[in-house]
Tab-separated table of C-alpha atoms in Angstrom:
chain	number	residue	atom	x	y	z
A	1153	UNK	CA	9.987	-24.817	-3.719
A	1154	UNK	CA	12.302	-24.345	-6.583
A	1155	UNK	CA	9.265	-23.680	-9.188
A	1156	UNK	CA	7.831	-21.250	-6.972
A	1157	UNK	CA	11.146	-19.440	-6.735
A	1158	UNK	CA	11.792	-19.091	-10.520
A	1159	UNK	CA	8.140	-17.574	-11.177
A	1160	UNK	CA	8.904	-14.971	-8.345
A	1161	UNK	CA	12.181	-13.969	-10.132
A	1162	UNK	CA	10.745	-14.259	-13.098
A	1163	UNK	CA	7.630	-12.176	-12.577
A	1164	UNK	CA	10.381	-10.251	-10.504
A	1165	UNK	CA	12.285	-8.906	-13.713
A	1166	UNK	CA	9.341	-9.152	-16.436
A	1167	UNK	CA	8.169	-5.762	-15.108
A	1168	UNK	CA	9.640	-2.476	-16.809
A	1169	UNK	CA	9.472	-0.255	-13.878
A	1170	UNK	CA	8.789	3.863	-15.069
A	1171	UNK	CA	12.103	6.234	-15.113
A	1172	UNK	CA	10.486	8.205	-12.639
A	1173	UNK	CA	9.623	5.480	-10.603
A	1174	UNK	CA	13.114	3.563	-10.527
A	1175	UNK	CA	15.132	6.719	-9.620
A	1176	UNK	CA	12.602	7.520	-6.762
A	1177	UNK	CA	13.066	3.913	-5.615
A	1178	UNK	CA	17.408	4.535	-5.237
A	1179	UNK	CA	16.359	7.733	-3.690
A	1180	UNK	CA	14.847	5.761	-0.993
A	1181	UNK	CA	16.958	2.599	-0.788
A	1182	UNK	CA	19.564	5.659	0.010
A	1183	UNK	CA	17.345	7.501	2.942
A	1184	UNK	CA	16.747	3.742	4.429
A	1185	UNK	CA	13.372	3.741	3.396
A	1186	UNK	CA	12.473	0.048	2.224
A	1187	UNK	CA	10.248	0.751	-1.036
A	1188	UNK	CA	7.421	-1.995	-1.809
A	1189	UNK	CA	8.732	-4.228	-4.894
A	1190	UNK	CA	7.721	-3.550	-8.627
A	1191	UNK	CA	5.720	-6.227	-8.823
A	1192	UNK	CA	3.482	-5.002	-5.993
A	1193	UNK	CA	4.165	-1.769	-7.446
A	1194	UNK	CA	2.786	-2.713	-10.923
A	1195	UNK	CA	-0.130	-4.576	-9.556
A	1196	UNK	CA	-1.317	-1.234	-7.695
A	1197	UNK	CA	-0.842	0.346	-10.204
A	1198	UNK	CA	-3.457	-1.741	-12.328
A	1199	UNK	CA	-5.936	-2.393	-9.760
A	1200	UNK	CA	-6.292	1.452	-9.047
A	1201	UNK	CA	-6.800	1.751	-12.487
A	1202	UNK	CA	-9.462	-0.799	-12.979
A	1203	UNK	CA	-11.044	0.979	-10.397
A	1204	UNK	CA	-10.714	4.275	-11.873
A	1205	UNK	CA	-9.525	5.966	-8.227
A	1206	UNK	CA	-10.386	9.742	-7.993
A	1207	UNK	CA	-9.124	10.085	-4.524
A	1208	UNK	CA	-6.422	7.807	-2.413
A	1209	UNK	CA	-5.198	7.927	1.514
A	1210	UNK	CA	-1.876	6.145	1.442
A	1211	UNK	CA	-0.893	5.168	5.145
A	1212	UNK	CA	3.194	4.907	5.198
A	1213	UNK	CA	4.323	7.440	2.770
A	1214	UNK	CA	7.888	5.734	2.493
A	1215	UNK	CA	9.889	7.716	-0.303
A	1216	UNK	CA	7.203	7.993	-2.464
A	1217	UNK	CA	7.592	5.025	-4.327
A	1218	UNK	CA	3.897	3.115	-3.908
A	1219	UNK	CA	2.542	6.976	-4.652
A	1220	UNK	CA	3.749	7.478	-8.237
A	1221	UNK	CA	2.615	3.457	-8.531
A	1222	UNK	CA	-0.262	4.524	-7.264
A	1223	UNK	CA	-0.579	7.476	-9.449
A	1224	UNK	CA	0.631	6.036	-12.621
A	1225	UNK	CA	-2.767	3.887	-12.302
A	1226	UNK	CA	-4.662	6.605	-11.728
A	1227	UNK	CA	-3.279	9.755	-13.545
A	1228	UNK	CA	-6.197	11.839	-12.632
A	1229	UNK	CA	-6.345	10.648	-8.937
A	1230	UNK	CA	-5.343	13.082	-5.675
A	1231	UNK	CA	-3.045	11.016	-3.637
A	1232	UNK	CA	-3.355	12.300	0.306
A	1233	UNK	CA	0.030	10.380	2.130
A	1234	UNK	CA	0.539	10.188	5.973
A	1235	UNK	CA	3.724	9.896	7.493
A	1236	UNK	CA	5.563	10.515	10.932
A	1237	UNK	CA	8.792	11.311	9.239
A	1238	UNK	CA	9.277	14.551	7.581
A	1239	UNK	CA	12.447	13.353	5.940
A	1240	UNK	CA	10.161	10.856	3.978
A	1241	UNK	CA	7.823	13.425	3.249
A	1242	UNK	CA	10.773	15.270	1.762
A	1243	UNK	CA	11.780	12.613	-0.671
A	1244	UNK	CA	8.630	12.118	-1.704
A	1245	UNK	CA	7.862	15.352	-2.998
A	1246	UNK	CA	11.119	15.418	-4.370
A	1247	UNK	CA	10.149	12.552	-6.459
A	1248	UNK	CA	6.865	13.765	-7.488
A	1249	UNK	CA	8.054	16.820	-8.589
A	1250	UNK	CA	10.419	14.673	-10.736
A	1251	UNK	CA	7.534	12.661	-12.168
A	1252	UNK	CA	5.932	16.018	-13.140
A	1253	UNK	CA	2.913	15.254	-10.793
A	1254	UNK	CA	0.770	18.528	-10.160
A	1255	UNK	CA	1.328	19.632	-6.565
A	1256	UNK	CA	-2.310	19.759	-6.850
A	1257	UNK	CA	-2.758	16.128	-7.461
A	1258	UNK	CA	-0.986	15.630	-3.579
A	1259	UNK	CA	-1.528	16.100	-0.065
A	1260	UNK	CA	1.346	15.217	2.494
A	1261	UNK	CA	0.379	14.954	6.251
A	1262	UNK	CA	3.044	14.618	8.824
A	1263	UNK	CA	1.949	12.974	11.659
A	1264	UNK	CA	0.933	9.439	12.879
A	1265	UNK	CA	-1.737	7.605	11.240
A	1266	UNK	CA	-3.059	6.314	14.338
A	1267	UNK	CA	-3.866	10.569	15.251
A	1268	UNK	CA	-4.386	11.394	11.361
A	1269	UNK	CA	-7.346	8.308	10.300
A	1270	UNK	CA	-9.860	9.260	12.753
A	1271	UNK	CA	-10.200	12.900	11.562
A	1272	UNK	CA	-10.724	11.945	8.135
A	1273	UNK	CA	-14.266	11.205	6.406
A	1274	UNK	CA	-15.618	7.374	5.913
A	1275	UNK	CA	-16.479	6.198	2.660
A	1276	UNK	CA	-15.065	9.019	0.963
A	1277	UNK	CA	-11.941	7.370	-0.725
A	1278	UNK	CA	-11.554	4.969	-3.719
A	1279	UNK	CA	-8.211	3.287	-2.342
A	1280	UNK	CA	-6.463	3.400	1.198
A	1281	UNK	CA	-3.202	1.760	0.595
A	1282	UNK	CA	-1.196	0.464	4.047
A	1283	UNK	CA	2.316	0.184	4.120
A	1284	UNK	CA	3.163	1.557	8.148
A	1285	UNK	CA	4.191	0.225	11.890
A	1286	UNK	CA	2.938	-3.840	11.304
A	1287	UNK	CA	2.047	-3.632	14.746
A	1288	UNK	CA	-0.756	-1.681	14.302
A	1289	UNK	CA	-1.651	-2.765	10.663
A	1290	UNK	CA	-5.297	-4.199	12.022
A	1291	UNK	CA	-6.300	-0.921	13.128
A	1292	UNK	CA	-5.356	0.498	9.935
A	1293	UNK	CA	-7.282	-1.507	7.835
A	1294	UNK	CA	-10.334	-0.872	10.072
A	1295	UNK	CA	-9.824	2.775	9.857
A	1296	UNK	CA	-9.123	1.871	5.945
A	1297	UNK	CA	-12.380	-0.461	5.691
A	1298	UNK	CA	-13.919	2.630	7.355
A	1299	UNK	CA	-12.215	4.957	4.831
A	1300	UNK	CA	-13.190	3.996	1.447
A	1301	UNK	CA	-16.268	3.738	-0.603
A	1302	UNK	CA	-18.534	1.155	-1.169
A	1303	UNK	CA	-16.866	-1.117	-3.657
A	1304	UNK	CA	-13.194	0.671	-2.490
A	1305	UNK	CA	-10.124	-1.053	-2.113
A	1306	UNK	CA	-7.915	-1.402	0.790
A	1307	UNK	CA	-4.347	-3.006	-0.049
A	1308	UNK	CA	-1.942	-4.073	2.080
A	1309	UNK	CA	1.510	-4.881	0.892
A	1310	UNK	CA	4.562	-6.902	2.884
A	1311	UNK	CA	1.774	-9.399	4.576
A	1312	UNK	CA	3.919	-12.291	3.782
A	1313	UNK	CA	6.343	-10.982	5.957
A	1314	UNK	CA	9.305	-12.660	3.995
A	1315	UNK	CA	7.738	-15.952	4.238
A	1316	UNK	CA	7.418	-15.529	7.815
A	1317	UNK	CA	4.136	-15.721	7.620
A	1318	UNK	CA	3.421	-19.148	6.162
A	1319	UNK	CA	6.076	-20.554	8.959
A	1320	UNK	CA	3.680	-21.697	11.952
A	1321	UNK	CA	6.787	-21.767	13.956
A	1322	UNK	CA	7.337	-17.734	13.796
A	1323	UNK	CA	5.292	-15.859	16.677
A	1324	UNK	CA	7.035	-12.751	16.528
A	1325	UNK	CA	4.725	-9.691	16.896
A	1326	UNK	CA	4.897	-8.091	13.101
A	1327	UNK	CA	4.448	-12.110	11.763
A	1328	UNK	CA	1.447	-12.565	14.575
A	1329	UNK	CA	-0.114	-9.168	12.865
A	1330	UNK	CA	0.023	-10.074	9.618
A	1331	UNK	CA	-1.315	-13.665	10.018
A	1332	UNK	CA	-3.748	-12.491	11.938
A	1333	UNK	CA	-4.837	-9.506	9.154
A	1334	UNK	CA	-4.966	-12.509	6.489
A	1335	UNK	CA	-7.139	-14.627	9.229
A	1336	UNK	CA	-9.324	-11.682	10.235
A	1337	UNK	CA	-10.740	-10.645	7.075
A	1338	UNK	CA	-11.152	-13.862	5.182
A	1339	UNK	CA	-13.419	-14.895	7.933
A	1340	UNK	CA	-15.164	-11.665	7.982
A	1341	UNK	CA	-18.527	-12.013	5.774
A	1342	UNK	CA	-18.351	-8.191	5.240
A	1343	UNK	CA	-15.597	-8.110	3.347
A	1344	UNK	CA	-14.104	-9.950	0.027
A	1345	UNK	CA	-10.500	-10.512	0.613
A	1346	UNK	CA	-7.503	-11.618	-1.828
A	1347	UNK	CA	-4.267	-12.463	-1.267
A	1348	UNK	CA	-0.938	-12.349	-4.299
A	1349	UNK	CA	2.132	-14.104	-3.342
A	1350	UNK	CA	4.399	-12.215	-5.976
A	1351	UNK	CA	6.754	-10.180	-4.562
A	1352	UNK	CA	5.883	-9.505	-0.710
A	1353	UNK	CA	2.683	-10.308	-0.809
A	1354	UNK	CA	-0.108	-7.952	-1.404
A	1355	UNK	CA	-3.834	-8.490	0.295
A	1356	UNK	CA	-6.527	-7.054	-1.496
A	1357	UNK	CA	-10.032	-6.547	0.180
A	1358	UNK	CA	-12.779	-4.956	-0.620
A	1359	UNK	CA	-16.578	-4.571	1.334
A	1360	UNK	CA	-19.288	-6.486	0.444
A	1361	UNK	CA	-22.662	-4.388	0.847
A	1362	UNK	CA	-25.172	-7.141	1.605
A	1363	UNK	CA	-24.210	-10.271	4.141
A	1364	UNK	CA	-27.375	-11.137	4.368
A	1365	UNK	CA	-27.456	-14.243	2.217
């Protein structure tokens, strides 16, 4: 679809990504991380601060790029990060300490989310963000779902999988996930689910506190 590929580029260069933000994104494109786009980035960015996020678990702590998105949102918002690989963890406090982020405003866990999300305490979070392991990306939106307030979001970038997704013909276990994240919640009356092609992709979803109608 040629029109849909000139918005995508288009929407694709409109954004101005932050200083801070673009040298934090070479930093990881050199450790091998694979940083979420800046149009993802940028819509983050607005929807955590539309919601005004005091406190955000960020599953898949990358380089630290979708934290100072994150962050810019929400400038007065503690960011806790989970991630297996120290080297990430690394690079991402390299690159908040570049933004001038208060070491106060950020909590890095090393460690595996599927060990770290059960410890922590339900609806006490305005916005879990997952970016880890698309195998397991179902149970991290339950713990997420689990995670954040009533009225809290729970985003989910890279669901398009490169257009994988939308491809009945792909059955591949990180497409299967995905789909099956986009399938699971929309049909789930307890939660209010969006989904933004620009970019990778980006599902949004939020609870709903009464089914009963």
């Amino acid at each position: 679809m040629p029109g849909h590929d000139a918005s995508d580029r288009f929407a694709h260069e409109a954004i101005i990504e932050p200083d801070w933000i673009s040298r934090a994104r070479t930093h990881a494109l050199e450790l091998g991380a694979d940083p979420i786009s800046a149009p993802v980035g940028a819509q983050v960015a607005v929807l955590a601060a539309a919601s005004r996020a005091q406190s955000i678990v960020e599953i898949g702590t990358g380089a630290g790029v979708s934290g100072l998105w994150l962050l810019h949102g929400a400038p007065r918002a503690v960011l806790t990060t989970i991630d297996k690989e120290p080297e990430h963890l690394a690079m991402a406090r390299r690159g908040f300490t570049d933004a001038r982020v208060a070491p106060t405003r950020t909590r890095f866990i090393t460690g595996r989310a599927s060990d770290v999300l059960p410890r922590m305490n339900e609806a006490s979070y305005d916005i879990v963000f997952v970016d880890a392991d698309p195998e397991g990306v179902i149970e991290y939106v339950e713990h997420g779902l689990r995670l954040v307030r009533p009225g809290g979001l729970v985003l989910v970038p890279r669901v398009l999988a490169g257009g994988a997704v939308a491809d009945p013909v792909r059955r591949d276990t990180v497409t299967t996930s995905y789909r099956s994240l986009i399938q699971e919640t929309q049909n789930s009356p307890a939660v209010i689910g969006a989904l933004s092609i620009v970019g990778e992709g980006l599902l949004q979803l939020t609870t709903v506190g009464d089914t009963s109608r």
